[in-house]
Amino acid sequence: MGSPAPAASLKQNNLLFLVFIMILFFCSIPDTANLCSSQSSVNPGTVIPYKSSTNISSLETLQLDGYFSFDHIDFAARDFGNRYHFLPLAVLHPKSVSDISSTVKHVFKMGSTSQLTVAARGHSHSLQGQAQAHQGVVINMESLQGPEMQIHTGELPYVDASGGDLWINILHETLKHGLAPKSWTDYLHLTVGGTLSNAGISGQAFKHGPQINNIYQLEVVTGKGEVVTCSEKQNAELFYGVLGGLGQFGIITRARISLEPAPKMVKWIRVLYDEFSKFSNDQERLISSMDSFDYIEGLVIINRTGLLNNWRSSFNPKDPLQASRFISEGKTLYCLEIAKYFSPDESDIMNQKTESLLSELNYIPSTLFLSEVPYVEFLDRVHLSEIKLRSKGLWEIPHPWLNLLIPRTKINEFAQAVFGKYSYRQ
C-alpha cells in the first residue's frame, strides 16, 4: 500500500497554479477507488468472471444487516468514464459499517489465494474503473445506513455525515441551519467518501483548500477490516493517508466536515481572453489577493461558434451591442469564471467591490457577462446540464479525462505546447 503522506494544501501561498481545462463537458473528480486492486493491467471491455462457487459460498456465510447480490450486477461494471467494464463476483449492499468491516475482514483473512479484491463504489463518477472490482466485491456505499446526519452549530460548526451521503444532500441539510461546507466540487451529486478519497477540488480551493483540507475527523474501515476513528491528533498517519489516498488506505464510512455561515446569493461572472498570458496573470492575481472573489476557475474554449449567444440563457451581457458583434468561431479563447458571494442587504457593497476587482483585469471588455443567482443554484449548476445531457442521451457516452496540477513556473510552457497550434500568443 505504501506510506501515507500529509494531504497537500492548495491555498494561495502554494507554488501550484491550477488551470481547469473543460473540454466537451465539465470538470469531474473520480468518485472512489479500489482497495488493494491491480486491475489496470486488464484491457478495456466487458470482462465476465467465472462464478467461483467457493468464493460465493464463503461470502454467503457472513451474518450481515444488509445483503450480497450475485446476479443482475452489471451496474457495478460501469462508471462515468464508460471506458472500462469489470464485472464483479458480488455486490455488497451494506446497511451498517459492521457489514463493510465484516466483508473486508473476511476477504483479508481469505488471503491472496482467493483472488478477491474489494472496491467501494459511491456515485460511480470514476473514470477508469477505479470503483469496480474484477471478479471481486463491490461495496455499494449509497446503501450504507448509519446514524443520521448530525449538524453541530457553535464557534466551530461541523456536520457528521456518512461516507455514502451525497454532497447535495449535505448542502440542503446544513442550509437549514444557515451553514454550509466551505469547499466543493463542481458536481455535487457525489458521495462524501468518494471525493475525500481523491481531493475534492473546485473554484473555492484557492481560498479554503480542497475538501480534504476541511475535515476534522474520519471513521475508516482499514484493509484488515478494522473500524478506526482518526484525525490530526488521533491515528494521524491513517487520517492523512486516507484523505486523497484513492481508496488504497481504507474505506471512509463517516466524516466530520467543517462548516461556515452560508451566503444567500452569488454574483456569477464570465469573461473571455484571447491571450493566455493575460488570462493566467489575471487568474494568479486574483487567487493571490487577500480580498478577492470567492470562486475562481478557468477553461479553454476552441473554435466555438456563437459562444456568447449560448451564455445568454444564464447570463446578461454588460454591453449587449458589443457582445452581439463578438465572433468566437475559429479562435482559441480562455474563459475566466468567477463568483462573489453576498447577502441581499449587502448588494450595493458587493457590486462596488466586484466592479473594483474587474477594473484590474485585462479581459476582452465586450465579453463581460453577469448573473445573480441563489447560492444553491450556483453550487448545483452542473446538475442542470446533466439533466439536459441525459435527455439527449449524451450523459452515458465515454468520457476520457485527465486532471493535472501544473506548477506555475511551467504553466506558459504547458499552454504553448498544448494550445500553441491553436493560435497561442505570448
Short mmCIF file of C-alpha atoms in Angstrom, two decimals:
data_model
loop_
_atom_site.label_atom_id
_atom_site.label_comp_id
_atom_site.label_asym_id
_atom_site.label_seq_id
_atom_site.Cartn_x
_atom_site.Cartn_y
_atom_site.Cartn_z
CA MET A 1 0.00 0.00 0.00
CA GLY A 2 2.86 2.40 0.69
CA SER A 3 3.39 5.09 3.31
CA PRO A 4 0.74 7.79 3.70
CA ALA A 5 1.72 11.39 3.12
CA PRO A 6 0.13 14.56 4.51
CA ALA A 7 -2.73 15.89 2.41
CA ALA A 8 -1.50 18.69 0.18
CA SER A 9 -2.89 22.19 0.61
CA LEU A 10 -3.80 24.19 -2.49
CA LYS A 11 -4.22 27.54 -0.78
CA GLN A 12 -2.96 30.80 -2.22
CA ASN A 13 0.59 30.56 -0.82
CA ASN A 14 1.25 27.29 -2.62
CA LEU A 15 3.50 27.18 -5.68
CA LEU A 16 0.93 25.24 -7.65
CA PHE A 17 -1.25 27.20 -10.02
CA LEU A 18 -4.41 25.50 -11.20
CA VAL A 19 -5.83 25.84 -14.68
CA PHE A 20 -9.06 23.96 -15.19
CA ILE A 21 -9.48 22.83 -18.80
CA MET A 22 -13.04 21.94 -19.72
CA ILE A 23 -13.48 20.10 -22.99
CA LEU A 24 -16.93 18.83 -24.03
CA PHE A 25 -18.40 18.79 -20.55
CA PHE A 26 -17.48 19.84 -17.03
CA CYS A 27 -14.62 19.05 -14.73
CA SER A 28 -15.14 15.96 -12.59
CA ILE A 29 -13.33 14.13 -9.85
CA PRO A 30 -13.31 10.31 -9.78
CA ASP A 31 -15.74 9.08 -7.16
CA THR A 32 -13.95 6.17 -5.48
CA ALA A 33 -11.04 3.83 -5.99
CA ASN A 34 -10.20 0.17 -5.45
CA LEU A 35 -8.82 -1.19 -2.19
CA CYS A 36 -5.87 -3.45 -2.97
CA SER A 37 -6.58 -3.87 -6.68
CA SER A 38 -4.26 -4.26 -9.66
CA GLN A 39 -6.85 -4.31 -12.44
CA SER A 40 -5.10 -1.64 -14.53
CA SER A 41 -3.34 -4.37 -16.49
CA VAL A 42 -6.67 -5.62 -17.85
CA ASN A 43 -7.68 -4.27 -21.24
CA PRO A 44 -10.86 -2.20 -21.51
CA GLY A 45 -14.02 -4.10 -22.35
CA THR A 46 -16.55 -6.22 -20.60
CA VAL A 47 -14.88 -9.00 -18.61
CA ILE A 48 -17.15 -11.81 -17.44
CA PRO A 49 -15.64 -13.64 -14.45
CA TYR A 50 -16.08 -17.27 -13.62
CA LYS A 51 -18.64 -17.83 -10.90
CA SER A 52 -16.42 -19.24 -8.19
CA SER A 53 -18.76 -21.37 -6.08
CA THR A 54 -16.16 -21.39 -3.29
CA ASN A 55 -15.96 -17.61 -3.05
CA ILE A 56 -19.74 -17.21 -3.33
CA SER A 57 -20.37 -19.81 -0.64
CA SER A 58 -17.79 -18.15 1.55
CA LEU A 59 -19.44 -14.72 1.28
CA GLU A 60 -22.87 -16.21 1.90
CA THR A 61 -21.75 -17.39 5.34
CA LEU A 62 -21.39 -13.81 6.62
CA GLN A 63 -24.05 -12.55 9.05
CA LEU A 64 -24.99 -9.12 7.75
CA ASP A 65 -27.58 -6.41 8.30
CA GLY A 66 -27.55 -5.85 4.54
CA TYR A 67 -27.08 -8.39 1.78
CA PHE A 68 -24.98 -9.59 -1.18
CA SER A 69 -26.15 -9.64 -4.79
CA PHE A 70 -24.60 -12.20 -7.13
CA ASP A 71 -26.87 -11.75 -10.14
CA HIS A 72 -28.01 -8.71 -12.14
CA ILE A 73 -24.95 -6.74 -11.03
CA ASP A 74 -23.97 -5.27 -14.40
CA PHE A 75 -24.44 -1.74 -12.98
CA ALA A 76 -21.32 -2.27 -10.85
CA ALA A 77 -19.25 -2.71 -14.01
CA ARG A 78 -19.98 0.83 -15.25
CA ASP A 79 -18.84 4.29 -14.26
CA PHE A 80 -18.87 7.86 -15.55
CA GLY A 81 -15.81 7.26 -17.73
CA ASN A 82 -17.70 4.47 -19.52
CA ARG A 83 -14.49 3.04 -20.95
CA TYR A 84 -13.69 0.20 -18.55
CA HIS A 85 -16.16 -2.53 -17.61
CA PHE A 86 -15.08 -5.03 -14.95
CA LEU A 87 -17.87 -7.31 -13.78
CA PRO A 88 -17.55 -8.20 -10.07
CA LEU A 89 -18.36 -11.50 -8.42
CA ALA A 90 -20.68 -9.86 -5.91
CA VAL A 91 -22.09 -6.53 -4.79
CA LEU A 92 -22.49 -5.78 -1.09
CA HIS A 93 -25.44 -3.57 -0.14
CA PRO A 94 -24.44 -2.63 3.41
CA LYS A 95 -26.88 -1.33 5.99
CA SER A 96 -24.20 -0.78 8.60
CA VAL A 97 -20.49 -0.08 8.96
CA SER A 98 -20.29 -3.54 10.53
CA ASP A 99 -21.32 -5.04 7.16
CA ILE A 100 -18.38 -3.34 5.45
CA SER A 101 -15.98 -4.26 8.25
CA SER A 102 -17.06 -7.92 8.27
CA THR A 103 -16.73 -8.22 4.49
CA VAL A 104 -13.29 -6.63 4.28
CA LYS A 105 -12.05 -8.62 7.28
CA HIS A 106 -13.38 -11.83 5.70
CA VAL A 107 -11.63 -11.16 2.38
CA PHE A 108 -8.41 -10.22 4.21
CA LYS A 109 -8.43 -13.49 6.16
CA MET A 110 -9.01 -15.46 2.96
CA GLY A 111 -5.62 -14.30 1.78
CA SER A 112 -4.30 -13.78 -1.75
CA THR A 113 -5.30 -17.27 -2.84
CA SER A 114 -8.95 -16.15 -3.11
CA GLN A 115 -8.02 -13.54 -5.75
CA LEU A 116 -10.83 -11.35 -4.39
CA THR A 117 -10.41 -7.58 -4.47
CA VAL A 118 -12.68 -5.02 -2.82
CA ALA A 119 -13.80 -1.67 -4.21
CA ALA A 120 -16.01 0.95 -2.58
CA ARG A 121 -18.46 2.39 -5.09
CA GLY A 122 -20.06 5.74 -4.34
CA HIS A 123 -21.95 7.52 -7.12
CA SER A 124 -19.53 5.92 -9.58
CA HIS A 125 -18.04 9.07 -11.02
CA SER A 126 -14.68 7.38 -11.54
CA LEU A 127 -13.07 7.36 -14.96
CA GLN A 128 -11.02 4.20 -15.39
CA GLY A 129 -12.83 1.54 -13.39
CA GLN A 130 -11.46 2.64 -10.00
CA ALA A 131 -14.83 1.88 -8.38
CA GLN A 132 -15.01 -1.56 -9.99
CA ALA A 133 -13.57 -4.89 -8.83
CA HIS A 134 -12.88 -7.52 -11.47
CA GLN A 135 -14.07 -10.86 -10.04
CA GLY A 136 -14.15 -9.17 -6.64
CA VAL A 137 -16.58 -7.45 -4.29
CA VAL A 138 -18.04 -4.01 -4.96
CA ILE A 139 -19.44 -2.24 -1.89
CA ASN A 140 -22.41 -0.07 -2.81
CA MET A 141 -21.75 2.81 -0.41
CA GLU A 142 -25.03 4.58 -1.14
CA SER A 143 -26.82 1.67 0.60
CA LEU A 144 -24.99 2.41 3.86
CA GLN A 145 -27.34 3.25 6.71
CA GLY A 146 -25.90 4.62 9.90
CA PRO A 147 -26.50 7.44 12.34
CA GLU A 148 -28.42 10.25 10.69
CA MET A 149 -26.57 13.33 9.57
CA GLN A 150 -25.76 15.40 12.65
CA ILE A 151 -25.15 19.15 12.43
CA HIS A 152 -23.37 20.95 15.26
CA THR A 153 -23.59 24.73 15.48
CA GLY A 154 -21.34 26.94 17.56
CA GLU A 155 -17.95 28.60 17.26
CA LEU A 156 -16.55 25.77 15.12
CA PRO A 157 -19.61 24.29 13.36
CA TYR A 158 -19.43 20.94 11.62
CA VAL A 159 -21.57 18.15 10.20
CA ASP A 160 -21.10 14.42 10.80
CA ALA A 161 -22.11 12.61 7.62
CA SER A 162 -21.97 9.08 6.26
CA GLY A 163 -19.37 8.24 3.63
CA GLY A 164 -22.26 7.29 1.35
CA ASP A 165 -24.11 10.62 1.70
CA LEU A 166 -24.24 12.86 -1.36
CA TRP A 167 -22.83 16.37 -1.06
CA ILE A 168 -26.03 17.85 -2.48
CA ASN A 169 -27.93 16.38 0.50
CA ILE A 170 -25.37 17.77 2.91
CA LEU A 171 -25.84 21.19 1.35
CA HIS A 172 -29.62 21.11 1.77
CA GLU A 173 -29.45 19.87 5.37
CA THR A 174 -26.78 22.31 6.55
CA LEU A 175 -28.57 25.26 4.92
CA LYS A 176 -31.48 24.63 7.30
CA HIS A 177 -29.10 25.89 9.99
CA GLY A 178 -27.71 28.74 7.89
CA LEU A 179 -24.46 26.82 7.39
CA ALA A 180 -22.62 25.07 4.54
CA PRO A 181 -19.28 23.33 3.85
CA LYS A 182 -16.50 25.67 2.73
CA SER A 183 -15.09 23.78 -0.23
CA TRP A 184 -16.89 21.91 -3.00
CA THR A 185 -16.53 20.01 -6.25
CA ASP A 186 -18.23 21.42 -9.36
CA TYR A 187 -20.66 18.48 -9.32
CA LEU A 188 -22.45 17.82 -6.01
CA HIS A 189 -24.16 14.50 -6.74
CA LEU A 190 -21.14 12.58 -5.48
CA THR A 191 -20.51 10.76 -2.21
CA VAL A 192 -18.54 12.17 0.70
CA GLY A 193 -16.21 9.17 0.79
CA GLY A 194 -15.67 9.34 -2.95
CA THR A 195 -14.47 12.93 -3.23
CA LEU A 196 -12.47 12.78 0.02
CA SER A 197 -10.63 9.75 -1.36
CA ASN A 198 -9.47 11.94 -4.24
CA ALA A 199 -9.19 15.54 -3.01
CA GLY A 200 -12.36 17.43 -3.89
CA ILE A 201 -11.29 20.47 -5.91
CA SER A 202 -13.33 23.34 -7.26
CA GLY A 203 -13.12 27.10 -7.55
CA GLN A 204 -13.03 27.60 -3.77
CA ALA A 205 -9.79 25.61 -3.36
CA PHE A 206 -7.52 28.67 -3.67
CA LYS A 207 -9.23 30.12 -0.59
CA HIS A 208 -10.11 27.14 1.61
CA GLY A 209 -8.03 24.35 0.14
CA PRO A 210 -9.69 21.24 -1.37
CA GLN A 211 -12.36 19.35 0.54
CA ILE A 212 -9.75 17.16 2.26
CA ASN A 213 -8.37 20.30 3.97
CA ASN A 214 -11.70 20.90 5.69
CA ILE A 215 -12.17 17.62 7.55
CA TYR A 216 -11.88 17.32 11.33
CA GLN A 217 -12.32 13.57 11.76
CA LEU A 218 -12.94 10.34 9.85
CA GLU A 219 -14.28 6.88 10.55
CA VAL A 220 -12.43 4.38 8.36
CA VAL A 221 -12.59 0.66 7.64
CA THR A 222 -8.99 -0.38 7.08
CA GLY A 223 -7.69 -3.07 4.73
CA LYS A 224 -7.83 -5.52 7.63
CA GLY A 225 -11.48 -4.75 8.32
CA GLU A 226 -10.84 -2.74 11.48
CA VAL A 227 -13.10 0.27 12.18
CA VAL A 228 -10.85 3.15 13.21
CA THR A 229 -11.56 6.78 14.13
CA CYS A 230 -8.80 9.12 13.02
CA SER A 231 -7.98 12.84 12.97
CA GLU A 232 -4.98 15.16 13.01
CA LYS A 233 -4.32 14.14 16.62
CA GLN A 234 -5.65 10.58 16.66
CA ASN A 235 -4.24 7.97 14.28
CA ALA A 236 -2.89 10.86 12.21
CA GLU A 237 -0.93 8.68 9.79
CA LEU A 238 -4.12 6.90 8.72
CA PHE A 239 -6.04 10.20 8.61
CA TYR A 240 -3.64 11.80 6.15
CA GLY A 241 -3.24 8.56 4.20
CA VAL A 242 -6.95 8.10 3.62
CA LEU A 243 -7.62 11.74 2.64
CA GLY A 244 -6.69 11.83 -1.02
CA GLY A 245 -5.47 8.22 -0.77
CA LEU A 246 -7.52 6.96 -3.75
CA GLY A 247 -9.16 4.30 -1.59
CA GLN A 248 -5.88 2.44 -1.04
CA PHE A 249 -5.63 3.07 2.72
CA GLY A 250 -9.19 2.32 3.75
CA ILE A 251 -12.88 2.99 3.13
CA ILE A 252 -14.31 6.24 4.54
CA THR A 253 -17.58 5.43 6.31
CA ARG A 254 -18.10 8.72 8.16
CA ALA A 255 -16.62 12.22 8.06
CA ARG A 256 -16.76 15.31 10.27
CA ILE A 257 -16.84 18.25 7.86
CA SER A 258 -16.10 21.88 8.74
CA LEU A 259 -18.89 24.39 8.12
CA GLU A 260 -19.19 28.16 7.75
CA PRO A 261 -22.09 30.64 7.59
CA ALA A 262 -23.77 30.13 4.23
CA PRO A 263 -24.26 33.04 1.83
CA LYS A 264 -27.64 33.52 0.21
CA MET A 265 -26.76 34.91 -3.22
CA VAL A 266 -23.95 34.73 -5.78
CA LYS A 267 -22.72 37.27 -8.33
CA TRP A 268 -21.66 34.93 -11.15
CA ILE A 269 -19.37 36.31 -13.86
CA ARG A 270 -17.73 35.08 -17.06
CA VAL A 271 -15.19 36.93 -19.21
CA LEU A 272 -13.01 35.93 -22.18
CA TYR A 273 -9.36 36.40 -23.12
CA ASP A 274 -7.64 35.83 -26.45
CA GLU A 275 -4.13 35.75 -24.93
CA PHE A 276 -3.13 33.07 -22.47
CA SER A 277 -0.58 35.24 -20.67
CA LYS A 278 -3.21 37.85 -19.78
CA PHE A 279 -5.60 35.13 -18.70
CA SER A 280 -3.11 33.35 -16.44
CA ASN A 281 -1.74 36.60 -14.99
CA ASP A 282 -5.22 37.78 -14.05
CA GLN A 283 -6.10 34.40 -12.59
CA GLU A 284 -2.95 34.38 -10.48
CA ARG A 285 -3.52 37.98 -9.39
CA LEU A 286 -6.98 37.10 -8.13
CA ILE A 287 -6.04 33.94 -6.24
CA SER A 288 -3.11 35.76 -4.61
CA SER A 289 -5.21 38.68 -3.43
CA MET A 290 -6.22 38.89 0.22
CA ASP A 291 -9.64 40.30 -0.72
CA SER A 292 -10.81 38.67 -3.91
CA PHE A 293 -13.68 36.65 -5.34
CA ASP A 294 -14.98 33.55 -3.55
CA TYR A 295 -14.81 31.24 -6.56
CA ILE A 296 -12.22 31.30 -9.39
CA GLU A 297 -11.85 28.83 -12.25
CA GLY A 298 -10.78 28.98 -15.85
CA LEU A 299 -11.36 26.99 -19.01
CA VAL A 300 -10.15 26.84 -22.59
CA ILE A 301 -12.61 27.11 -25.48
CA ILE A 302 -11.55 26.25 -29.03
CA ASN A 303 -13.45 27.25 -32.16
CA ARG A 304 -16.87 27.55 -30.51
CA THR A 305 -19.48 29.14 -32.77
CA GLY A 306 -21.96 31.52 -31.15
CA LEU A 307 -20.36 31.15 -27.73
CA LEU A 308 -21.75 34.35 -26.20
CA ASN A 309 -25.24 33.63 -27.52
CA ASN A 310 -25.20 30.37 -25.60
CA TRP A 311 -24.31 32.24 -22.42
CA ARG A 312 -27.40 34.44 -22.67
CA SER A 313 -29.63 31.69 -21.29
CA SER A 314 -27.93 32.08 -17.89
CA PHE A 315 -26.10 35.43 -18.07
CA ASN A 316 -26.69 39.01 -19.13
CA PRO A 317 -24.03 40.87 -21.17
CA LYS A 318 -22.72 44.11 -19.68
CA ASP A 319 -22.72 45.60 -23.19
CA PRO A 320 -25.33 43.76 -25.31
CA LEU A 321 -24.46 45.59 -28.56
CA GLN A 322 -20.72 44.85 -28.37
CA ALA A 323 -21.39 41.29 -27.25
CA SER A 324 -23.58 40.68 -30.30
CA ARG A 325 -20.70 41.71 -32.57
CA PHE A 326 -18.13 39.40 -30.96
CA ILE A 327 -17.03 36.50 -33.16
CA SER A 328 -15.75 33.37 -31.40
CA GLU A 329 -15.59 30.95 -34.33
CA GLY A 330 -12.08 29.92 -35.35
CA LYS A 331 -10.49 31.29 -32.17
CA THR A 332 -8.86 29.85 -29.09
CA LEU A 333 -10.33 31.68 -26.12
CA TYR A 334 -9.69 31.50 -22.39
CA CYS A 335 -12.66 31.93 -20.07
CA LEU A 336 -12.33 33.19 -16.51
CA GLU A 337 -15.30 32.16 -14.38
CA ILE A 338 -15.57 33.97 -11.06
CA ALA A 339 -18.16 34.47 -8.34
CA LYS A 340 -18.74 36.70 -5.34
CA TYR A 341 -21.00 35.55 -2.50
CA PHE A 342 -23.28 38.04 -0.76
CA SER A 343 -26.48 38.58 1.17
CA PRO A 344 -29.29 40.70 -0.34
CA ASP A 345 -28.71 43.53 2.16
CA GLU A 346 -25.05 43.70 1.04
CA SER A 347 -25.84 44.05 -2.68
CA ASP A 348 -24.54 47.63 -3.09
CA ILE A 349 -21.26 46.94 -1.29
CA MET A 350 -20.79 43.71 -3.25
CA ASN A 351 -21.37 45.50 -6.59
CA GLN A 352 -18.81 48.17 -5.73
CA LYS A 353 -16.24 45.57 -4.71
CA THR A 354 -16.90 43.49 -7.83
CA GLU A 355 -16.50 46.49 -10.14
CA SER A 356 -13.25 47.38 -8.41
CA LEU A 357 -11.84 43.87 -8.88
CA LEU A 358 -12.96 43.69 -12.51
CA SER A 359 -11.36 47.04 -13.30
CA GLU A 360 -7.94 45.48 -12.58
CA LEU A 361 -8.37 42.67 -15.12
CA ASN A 362 -7.41 42.55 -18.80
CA TYR A 363 -10.28 40.59 -20.35
CA ILE A 364 -12.00 41.47 -23.64
CA PRO A 365 -14.50 44.17 -22.50
CA SER A 366 -17.34 43.07 -24.79
CA THR A 367 -17.35 39.56 -23.27
CA LEU A 368 -18.32 40.54 -19.73
CA PHE A 369 -21.42 38.54 -18.74
CA LEU A 370 -23.05 38.65 -15.31
CA SER A 371 -25.79 36.90 -13.38
CA GLU A 372 -27.16 36.91 -9.83
CA VAL A 373 -28.45 33.54 -8.61
CA PRO A 374 -29.24 31.86 -5.28
CA TYR A 375 -26.31 30.11 -3.61
CA VAL A 376 -27.85 26.65 -4.07
CA GLU A 377 -28.49 27.25 -7.77
CA PHE A 378 -24.88 28.26 -8.32
CA LEU A 379 -23.40 25.27 -6.48
CA ASP A 380 -25.76 22.80 -8.19
CA ARG A 381 -25.44 24.36 -11.66
CA VAL A 382 -23.84 21.30 -13.28
CA HIS A 383 -26.82 19.10 -12.38
CA LEU A 384 -28.98 21.18 -14.70
CA SER A 385 -26.53 20.40 -17.51
CA GLU A 386 -26.67 16.73 -16.54
CA ILE A 387 -30.45 16.69 -16.92
CA LYS A 388 -30.20 18.22 -20.38
CA LEU A 389 -27.46 15.82 -21.46
CA ARG A 390 -29.37 12.79 -20.17
CA SER A 391 -32.43 13.87 -22.15
CA LYS A 392 -30.28 13.84 -25.29
CA GLY A 393 -28.58 10.53 -24.49
CA LEU A 394 -25.19 12.25 -24.09
CA TRP A 395 -24.52 11.55 -20.41
CA GLU A 396 -23.66 7.88 -20.84
CA ILE A 397 -21.08 8.34 -23.59
CA PRO A 398 -17.36 7.61 -22.88
CA HIS A 399 -15.50 10.33 -21.01
CA PRO A 400 -11.72 10.09 -21.47
CA TRP A 401 -10.32 12.54 -18.94
CA LEU A 402 -7.07 13.75 -17.42
CA ASN A 403 -6.75 16.07 -14.41
CA LEU A 404 -3.37 17.73 -13.89
CA LEU A 405 -1.78 20.15 -11.43
CA ILE A 406 0.75 22.32 -13.27
CA PRO A 407 3.50 24.26 -11.42
CA ARG A 408 3.07 27.99 -12.02
CA THR A 409 6.62 28.21 -13.35
CA LYS A 410 5.65 25.83 -16.18
CA ILE A 411 2.14 27.00 -16.97
CA ASN A 412 3.03 29.15 -20.00
CA GLU A 413 5.24 26.41 -21.42
CA PHE A 414 2.43 23.91 -20.92
CA ALA A 415 -0.13 26.16 -22.62
CA GLN A 416 2.11 26.77 -25.60
CA ALA A 417 2.76 23.05 -26.05
CA VAL A 418 -0.91 22.09 -25.75
CA PHE A 419 -2.67 25.06 -27.35
CA GLY A 420 0.13 26.59 -29.40
CA LYS A 421 -1.15 25.22 -32.67
CA TYR A 422 -4.46 26.94 -31.92
CA SER A 423 -3.05 30.47 -32.25
CA TYR A 424 -1.36 30.73 -28.85
CA ARG A 425 0.06 34.20 -28.22
CA GLN A 426 2.56 35.14 -25.51
#
